[in-house]
Amino acid sequence: DGQIDLGLIMGPVVAPHIRNIELCVFDCLWIASPKLPLKPGRLAIADLTDYPIFAYSKGSQPHHSVLRAIELSGIDIETVRVFNSNSLATITRLIRDGVGVATLPRAVVQEFLDTGELHVLDVEATLPALHFHAVFNDNPGNALPALIADMAAEIAAS
């Protein structure tokens, strides 16, 4: 409704007069602590359902992707504990502590993958990549959001 000049968000936003500039794309991976007693090798969603699954905020594209992967595996969604958070730091902390599994981009957890505190799971259910965009109202009378969005795209590309 015109209240926000510019958003750097998971997108795109499809609406009249809205311009989206793609900033970056991150693969979404299944991540867990080696503390979890998961079987080695390739895993099915059913192998993960003894533990909470942490996802992005409820209603977001990554949240829907997790729910869809569970549904496609034939598991009743009501029997799986999916917890949502806007805080990547909170999700990362919980999975580092061995509380459950999460779907996150490698860039978010790379330092913990490097130290061995976390590892990427080989799960049959792949999730779509996360696309981040600069989104703004394409109004010629207000050039600042477009300028900032272009700067964000340059920085993301470097």
XYZ file of C-alpha atoms in Angstrom, residues 58-111:
54
model
C 5.112 -19.565 8.733
C 3.666 -18.760 5.345
C 7.039 -18.116 3.696
C 8.134 -19.912 0.527
C 10.691 -22.070 2.398
C 8.060 -23.030 4.981
C 5.652 -24.093 2.230
C 8.466 -26.039 0.521
C 9.102 -28.045 3.701
C 5.387 -28.783 4.117
C 5.122 -29.797 0.460
C 8.139 -32.138 0.766
C 6.516 -33.795 3.778
C 3.192 -34.168 1.951
C 4.891 -35.605 -1.165
C 6.617 -38.194 1.012
C 3.192 -39.522 2.018
C 3.515 -38.570 5.687
C 0.578 -36.981 7.459
C 1.684 -33.373 8.035
C -0.156 -33.361 11.374
C 2.280 -35.960 12.741
C 5.413 -33.895 11.990
C 6.675 -31.147 14.296
C 7.543 -28.185 12.067
C 8.627 -25.100 13.995
C 9.012 -21.683 12.432
C 11.230 -18.742 13.218
C 12.234 -15.465 11.619
C 15.578 -15.737 13.413
C 18.231 -17.683 11.529
C 20.487 -17.346 14.581
C 17.869 -19.102 16.725
C 17.350 -21.902 14.212
C 21.113 -22.354 13.853
C 21.589 -22.492 17.620
C 18.843 -25.073 18.057
C 20.218 -27.386 15.408
C 23.789 -26.938 16.683
C 22.479 -28.111 20.058
C 21.045 -31.228 18.394
C 17.396 -30.331 18.923
C 16.326 -31.089 15.349
C 16.984 -30.542 11.661
C 16.576 -27.435 9.527
C 16.454 -26.293 5.949
C 18.908 -23.453 5.481
C 21.241 -22.004 2.871
C 24.876 -23.104 3.149
C 25.957 -19.461 3.502
C 24.042 -19.174 6.798
C 25.795 -22.135 8.439
C 29.129 -22.353 6.575
C 31.247 -21.570 9.659
